[in-house]
Amino acid sequence: MDAPPSGRAGAPASARGVALLGPALVAGVAYVDPGNVASNMTAGAGYGYLLVWVVVVANVIAWLVQYLSAKLGVVTGRSLPELLGDGLPNRFARRAYWLQAELVAMATDIAEVIGGAVALQLLFGLPLLLGGLITGAVSMALLAVQGRRGARPFEFVVIGLLAVVTVGFLAGLLVAPPDPAAALGGLTPRFTDSGSVLLAASILGATIMPHAIYAHSALARDRFGTPAAPSAGTTSVATSPSAPRSPIARLLAVTRWDVTLAMVVAGAVNLGMLLLAAATLPGVEGTDSLEGAHAAISAQLGPLIGTLFAVGLLASGLASTAVGAYAGAEIMHGLLRVRIAMPVRRLITLIPALVILGLGVDPTFALVLSQVALSFGIPFALIPLVALTARRRILGTYANRPWTTVAGIVAVTLLIALNAVLLWLLLTGS
C-alpha cells in the first residue's frame, strides 16, 4: 500500500494526510443507520453470537465497495451518477435508472427519519409525527451547512454525530462485556435455520446500501475536485506506474486509510450492537423493534445505558438522513442534469416518511419494507461501479487490477444472491 501523500512545504506528511481524511467517514454513517440497529440487535438477541461472521464479512465487502466508489470520484473528478448519466443511451433509460435509484434513496430516508422519530419519542415522549418533522428540520440544517460552507464543515458535523453514535451504541459493552470465546466462535460461517439466513441477508442489506455508493463518489469529487490531469475519458488520466507519484496516487493512498478508518468505526459499532444483544438480551422478546430493544437494554443494563442507546439512535437518524438527502440530490443531478434547491428537495423526500408516521404504521414494519426496497437497488449500483472502475478508458492506469475486479464480482454475486434470498423469505413468510 502506498504511503499517505506528503504535505506542502513545512507541513508534516502525516498532518497533511490527516487533513485529507473525511469523505469515507461521512459515507460510513450509512453503515450505522437505524436499519442496522434493528438487524444487529435482532440477530444478537435471537441467535446469540451465531452471526458475528456475517457482520465481519459485510464490513470487508463494504471496504471494497466504498473504496471503489471513492476511487471513481478521486480519479475522474465525477460521481457515479454523472458517469452513468453519460453512459446510458437515451433519455428514457436515464429517467428509468434515476427513478429506481431515487425510490431506493427515498426508502432509505424513510428508515432514517423513522429512526430519528423513534429516538425522540424514547428520549422526550414526543409523538412520532412531530419527531419526524424535527428530524427532517435538523437534516435541512445539516444540508445547509454543506451548501453554504462546503464539504469540510459538513464532514466535521457528520463525523461529530458519528462519534455520538459510537459512544451511544457501545457504552453498554462496558457494563456487560461479551463472552470472548463465544464471540470468536461466531466467526465460523454457519446457519441454523431459515430465520438465521433471513437475518444474515438483512444485516448485509442494511450494511451495503446503494445511496452510500452513489454518495461516496460525489463526496470525494466535492472534497478533492477535478484532478489536475488530462481528461478522465482516456488512459492519459493517470501517469505510468514507473513515473513519480502523482497527486491522484497520493490521494488514493489517503483514501484507502480514510475508508479503512470509516469501516473500522462502522464495523465496531455494528459488531458491538450484535455482541451487546447476544450478551444481555438472549431470548428476550420484543427486541426485533427499536422500542423493544431500548426497553430491554434499559431493563437489563439500567436507564443510563438505555438513554445513551436512544441518544445514539437519534444521532444515527439525524446524520444518516442528511447523507441520504445529499445522495438523492447527486442522483438527480448526475442522471437528469437537474438540481433542485436542497430545502425543497428535503421537503419532498420527507413526505413519505411523514405520511407513514402520521398514518400510525408500525415503525418496525416500515423499516422492513425499506430493507426490501434496498434489495432491489443494490445490483443497479454495484454492477456499474465494478464495471466502470475496471475500465482503463475511464480510470487509465488506476483501473482495477484483475484480482480487484474478481473480488468485486464475487462480492456483487454474493450480495445479489443473499438479497434475493431475503426477498424470497419475506414474500413467502418462511
Coordinates of C-alpha atoms in Angstrom, one line a residue, residues 17-350:
G17 CA -2.7 13.1 5.3
V18 CA -5.0 13.5 8.3
A19 CA -6.3 16.8 6.9
L20 CA -7.4 14.8 3.8
L21 CA -9.5 12.3 5.7
G22 CA -13.2 12.7 6.0
P23 CA -15.4 11.7 2.9
A24 CA -15.4 8.0 3.8
L25 CA -16.4 8.7 7.4
V26 CA -19.4 10.7 6.1
A27 CA -20.4 7.9 3.8
G28 CA -19.8 5.4 6.6
V29 CA -22.7 7.0 8.5
A30 CA -24.9 5.0 6.2
Y31 CA -23.5 1.8 7.8
V32 CA -24.8 2.6 11.3
D33 CA -28.2 3.9 10.4
P34 CA -31.4 2.7 12.2
G35 CA -31.8 -0.2 9.8
N36 CA -28.5 -1.6 11.1
V37 CA -29.6 -1.2 14.7
A38 CA -32.7 -3.3 14.1
S39 CA -30.9 -6.0 12.2
N40 CA -28.0 -6.4 14.6
M41 CA -30.0 -6.2 17.8
T42 CA -32.5 -8.8 16.5
A43 CA -29.6 -11.1 15.3
G44 CA -27.9 -10.9 18.7
A45 CA -31.0 -11.4 20.8
G46 CA -32.4 -14.2 18.7
Y47 CA -29.2 -16.2 17.7
G48 CA -26.6 -15.1 20.2
Y49 CA -23.1 -15.0 18.6
L50 CA -24.0 -17.1 15.6
L51 CA -23.9 -14.3 13.0
V52 CA -20.8 -12.5 14.2
W53 CA -19.1 -13.7 11.0
V54 CA -21.8 -12.1 8.8
V55 CA -21.1 -8.6 10.3
V56 CA -17.3 -9.2 9.6
V57 CA -17.9 -10.3 6.1
A58 CA -20.3 -7.4 5.4
N59 CA -17.7 -5.0 6.7
V60 CA -14.9 -6.4 4.4
I61 CA -17.2 -6.2 1.4
A62 CA -18.2 -2.7 2.4
W63 CA -14.5 -1.7 2.4
L64 CA -14.0 -2.8 -1.1
V65 CA -17.3 -1.2 -2.4
Q66 CA -16.6 2.2 -0.7
Y67 CA -13.0 2.3 -1.9
L68 CA -14.0 1.7 -5.5
S69 CA -16.7 4.4 -5.2
A70 CA -14.2 6.9 -3.7
K71 CA -11.6 5.9 -6.3
L72 CA -14.0 6.7 -9.1
G73 CA -14.6 10.2 -7.7
V74 CA -10.9 10.9 -7.0
V75 CA -9.6 9.8 -10.4
T76 CA -12.3 11.1 -12.7
G77 CA -13.5 14.1 -10.6
R78 CA -17.0 12.9 -11.3
S79 CA -19.6 10.9 -9.4
L80 CA -21.0 7.5 -10.2
P81 CA -24.4 9.0 -11.2
E82 CA -22.7 11.5 -13.5
L83 CA -20.8 8.8 -15.3
L84 CA -23.9 6.6 -15.5
G85 CA -25.8 9.6 -17.0
D86 CA -23.2 10.0 -19.7
G87 CA -23.2 6.2 -20.5
L88 CA -26.9 5.5 -20.7
P89 CA -28.0 5.5 -24.3
N90 CA -31.1 7.7 -24.2
R91 CA -33.4 10.0 -22.1
F92 CA -35.8 7.1 -21.3
A93 CA -33.0 4.9 -19.9
R94 CA -31.6 7.8 -17.8
R95 CA -35.1 8.6 -16.4
A96 CA -35.8 4.9 -15.7
Y97 CA -32.5 4.5 -13.9
W98 CA -33.0 7.7 -12.0
L99 CA -36.5 6.6 -10.9
Q100 CA -35.3 3.3 -9.3
A101 CA -32.3 5.0 -7.7
E102 CA -34.5 7.8 -6.4
L103 CA -37.0 5.4 -4.9
V104 CA -34.3 3.4 -3.2
A105 CA -32.8 6.7 -1.7
M106 CA -36.3 7.7 -0.5
A107 CA -36.9 4.2 1.0
T108 CA -33.6 4.6 2.9
D109 CA -34.7 8.1 4.0
I110 CA -37.9 6.6 5.4
A111 CA -35.9 4.3 7.7
E112 CA -33.6 7.1 8.9
V113 CA -36.4 9.6 9.6
I114 CA -38.4 6.9 11.4
G115 CA -35.3 6.0 13.5
G116 CA -34.9 9.7 14.5
A117 CA -38.6 10.0 15.3
V118 CA -38.5 6.8 17.5
A119 CA -35.4 8.1 19.3
L120 CA -37.1 11.4 20.1
Q121 CA -40.1 9.6 21.4
L122 CA -37.9 7.4 23.6
L123 CA -36.0 10.4 24.9
F124 CA -38.7 13.0 25.3
G125 CA -42.0 11.3 24.7
L126 CA -42.7 13.2 21.5
P127 CA -45.3 11.9 19.1
L128 CA -43.7 10.1 16.1
L129 CA -45.0 12.6 13.6
L130 CA -43.6 15.6 15.5
G131 CA -40.3 13.6 15.9
G132 CA -40.2 13.0 12.1
L133 CA -40.7 16.8 11.5
I134 CA -37.9 17.6 13.9
T135 CA -35.6 15.0 12.3
G136 CA -36.3 16.5 8.8
A137 CA -35.7 20.0 10.1
V138 CA -32.4 19.1 11.6
S139 CA -31.3 17.4 8.4
M140 CA -32.2 20.5 6.5
A141 CA -29.9 22.5 8.7
L142 CA -27.1 20.0 8.2
L143 CA -27.5 20.2 4.4
A144 CA -27.5 24.0 4.6
V145 CA -24.0 23.7 6.2
Q146 CA -22.9 21.6 3.2
G147 CA -24.4 24.0 0.7
R148 CA -23.1 27.3 2.2
R149 CA -19.9 26.3 4.0
G150 CA -18.7 23.5 1.7
A151 CA -17.6 19.9 2.1
R152 CA -15.3 20.2 5.1
P153 CA -17.6 21.8 7.7
F154 CA -20.3 19.3 6.7
E155 CA -17.8 16.5 7.3
F156 CA -17.0 17.8 10.7
V157 CA -20.7 17.9 11.8
V158 CA -21.5 14.4 10.4
I159 CA -18.3 12.9 11.9
G160 CA -19.2 14.5 15.3
L161 CA -22.6 12.8 15.1
L162 CA -20.8 9.5 14.2
A163 CA -18.8 9.9 17.4
V164 CA -22.0 10.2 19.4
V165 CA -23.4 7.1 17.6
T166 CA -20.3 5.1 18.5
V167 CA -20.5 6.1 22.2
G168 CA -24.2 5.6 22.4
F169 CA -24.3 2.1 20.9
L170 CA -21.1 0.8 22.5
A171 CA -21.5 2.1 26.1
G172 CA -23.4 -1.0 27.1
L173 CA -20.4 -3.2 26.4
L174 CA -18.6 -1.6 29.3
V175 CA -21.3 -2.7 31.7
A176 CA -21.9 -6.1 30.1
P177 CA -18.9 -7.3 28.1
P178 CA -19.5 -10.3 25.8
D179 CA -18.0 -13.8 26.2
P180 CA -14.7 -13.7 24.2
A181 CA -14.7 -17.4 23.5
A182 CA -18.3 -17.3 22.2
A183 CA -17.6 -14.2 20.1
L184 CA -14.6 -15.9 18.5
G185 CA -16.8 -19.0 17.9
G186 CA -19.2 -16.8 16.0
L187 CA -16.5 -16.2 13.3
T188 CA -17.2 -19.7 11.9
P189 CA -19.6 -19.3 9.0
R190 CA -22.8 -21.3 9.6
F191 CA -26.6 -21.0 9.8
T192 CA -29.1 -22.9 11.9
D193 CA -32.5 -22.2 10.2
S194 CA -34.2 -20.0 7.7
G195 CA -34.5 -17.3 10.3
S196 CA -30.8 -17.0 10.6
V197 CA -30.5 -16.8 6.8
L198 CA -33.1 -14.1 6.8
L199 CA -31.2 -12.1 9.4
A200 CA -27.9 -12.6 7.6
A201 CA -29.4 -11.2 4.4
S202 CA -30.9 -8.4 6.4
I203 CA -27.6 -7.5 8.0
L204 CA -25.9 -7.4 4.6
G205 CA -28.7 -5.4 3.1
A206 CA -28.6 -2.9 5.9
T207 CA -24.8 -2.6 5.5
I208 CA -24.2 -2.4 1.8
M209 CA -26.5 0.5 0.8
P210 CA -26.9 1.9 -2.7
H211 CA -27.1 5.5 -1.7
A212 CA -23.8 5.3 0.2
I213 CA -22.2 4.0 -3.0
Y214 CA -23.6 7.0 -5.0
A215 CA -22.8 9.5 -2.3
H216 CA -19.1 8.5 -1.7
S217 CA -18.0 9.1 -5.2
A218 CA -19.7 12.6 -5.0
L219 CA -18.2 13.3 -1.6
A220 CA -14.7 12.5 -3.0
R221 CA -15.3 14.7 -6.0
D222 CA -16.6 17.6 -3.9
R223 CA -13.7 17.4 -1.5
F224 CA -10.8 16.9 -4.0
G225 CA -12.2 18.5 -7.1
T226 CA -11.4 17.6 -10.7
P227 CA -7.9 16.0 -11.0
A228 CA -5.2 18.2 -12.4
A229 CA -4.7 15.8 -15.3
P230 CA -5.9 15.2 -18.8
S231 CA -9.5 14.1 -19.5
A232 CA -10.7 11.1 -17.5
G233 CA -12.2 9.7 -20.6
T234 CA -8.8 8.5 -21.8
T235 CA -6.0 6.4 -20.4
S236 CA -4.0 9.6 -20.1
V237 CA -5.9 10.4 -16.9
A238 CA -3.1 8.6 -15.0
T239 CA 0.6 8.5 -15.1
S240 CA 2.5 5.3 -15.8
P241 CA 3.3 3.1 -12.8
S242 CA 7.0 3.9 -13.2
A243 CA 6.5 7.7 -13.1
P244 CA 6.9 9.7 -9.9
R245 CA 3.8 9.5 -7.7
S246 CA 1.1 11.9 -9.0
P247 CA -1.3 13.9 -6.8
I248 CA -4.0 11.3 -7.7
A249 CA -1.8 8.4 -6.5
R250 CA -1.3 10.2 -3.2
L251 CA -5.0 11.0 -2.8
L252 CA -5.8 7.3 -3.4
A253 CA -3.3 6.3 -0.7
V254 CA -5.1 8.6 1.8
T255 CA -8.4 7.4 0.5
R256 CA -7.5 3.8 1.5
W257 CA -6.7 4.9 5.0
D258 CA -9.9 7.0 5.1
V259 CA -12.1 4.0 4.0
T260 CA -10.2 1.7 6.4
L261 CA -10.9 4.1 9.4
A262 CA -14.5 4.5 8.4
M263 CA -15.1 0.8 8.1
V264 CA -13.3 0.1 11.4
V265 CA -15.6 2.5 13.2
A266 CA -18.7 1.3 11.4
G267 CA -17.7 -2.3 11.9
A268 CA -17.0 -1.8 15.6
V269 CA -20.4 -0.2 16.1
N270 CA -22.3 -2.9 14.2
L271 CA -20.4 -5.7 15.9
G272 CA -20.8 -4.1 19.2
M273 CA -24.6 -3.9 18.9
L274 CA -24.8 -7.6 18.0
L275 CA -22.4 -8.6 20.9
L276 CA -24.4 -6.4 23.3
A277 CA -27.6 -8.1 22.4
A278 CA -26.0 -11.5 22.4
A279 CA -24.6 -10.9 25.9
T280 CA -27.6 -9.3 27.6
L281 CA -30.7 -10.0 25.6
P282 CA -30.7 -13.7 24.5
G283 CA -34.2 -14.9 24.2
V284 CA -35.8 -11.6 25.3
E285 CA -38.9 -10.9 23.3
G286 CA -39.7 -7.7 21.5
T287 CA -36.1 -6.9 20.6
D288 CA -37.0 -7.0 16.9
S289 CA -38.1 -3.4 17.2
L290 CA -36.2 -0.3 18.1
E291 CA -38.6 0.5 21.0
G292 CA -38.3 -3.1 22.3
A293 CA -34.5 -3.1 22.1
H294 CA -34.4 0.1 24.0
A295 CA -36.8 -1.2 26.7
A296 CA -34.8 -4.4 27.0
I297 CA -31.5 -2.6 27.3
S298 CA -32.8 -0.2 29.9
A299 CA -34.3 -3.1 31.9
Q300 CA -31.1 -5.2 31.7
L301 CA -28.4 -2.6 32.0
G302 CA -30.1 0.4 33.6
P303 CA -31.6 3.7 32.5
L304 CA -28.3 5.4 31.8
I305 CA -27.3 2.8 29.2
G306 CA -30.8 2.9 27.8
T307 CA -30.6 6.7 27.4
L308 CA -27.2 6.5 25.7
F309 CA -28.6 4.0 23.3
A310 CA -31.5 6.3 22.5
V311 CA -29.1 9.2 22.0
G312 CA -27.0 7.1 19.7
L313 CA -30.1 6.2 17.7
L314 CA -31.1 9.9 17.4
A315 CA -27.6 10.8 16.2
S316 CA -27.7 7.9 13.7
G317 CA -31.0 9.0 12.3
L318 CA -30.0 12.7 12.0
A319 CA -26.6 12.0 10.4
S320 CA -27.8 9.3 8.0
T321 CA -30.8 11.2 6.8
A322 CA -28.7 14.2 5.9
V323 CA -26.2 11.9 3.9
G324 CA -29.2 10.2 2.3
A325 CA -30.6 13.5 1.1
Y326 CA -27.2 14.5 -0.2
A327 CA -27.1 11.2 -2.2
G328 CA -30.5 11.8 -3.6
A329 CA -29.6 15.2 -4.8
E330 CA -26.5 13.8 -6.5
I331 CA -28.5 11.0 -8.1
M332 CA -30.9 13.6 -9.7
H333 CA -28.1 15.9 -10.8
G334 CA -26.0 13.1 -12.3
L335 CA -28.7 11.2 -14.2
L336 CA -31.1 14.1 -15.1
R337 CA -28.8 17.1 -15.1
V338 CA -31.3 18.8 -12.8
R339 CA -30.7 20.5 -9.5
I340 CA -33.5 21.4 -7.1
A341 CA -32.9 23.7 -4.1
M342 CA -31.9 21.4 -1.2
P343 CA -34.6 22.6 1.2
V344 CA -37.3 21.9 -1.4
R345 CA -35.9 18.5 -2.2
R346 CA -35.6 17.7 1.5
L347 CA -39.3 18.6 1.9
I348 CA -40.3 16.4 -1.0
T349 CA -38.4 13.4 0.2
L350 CA -39.6 13.9 3.7

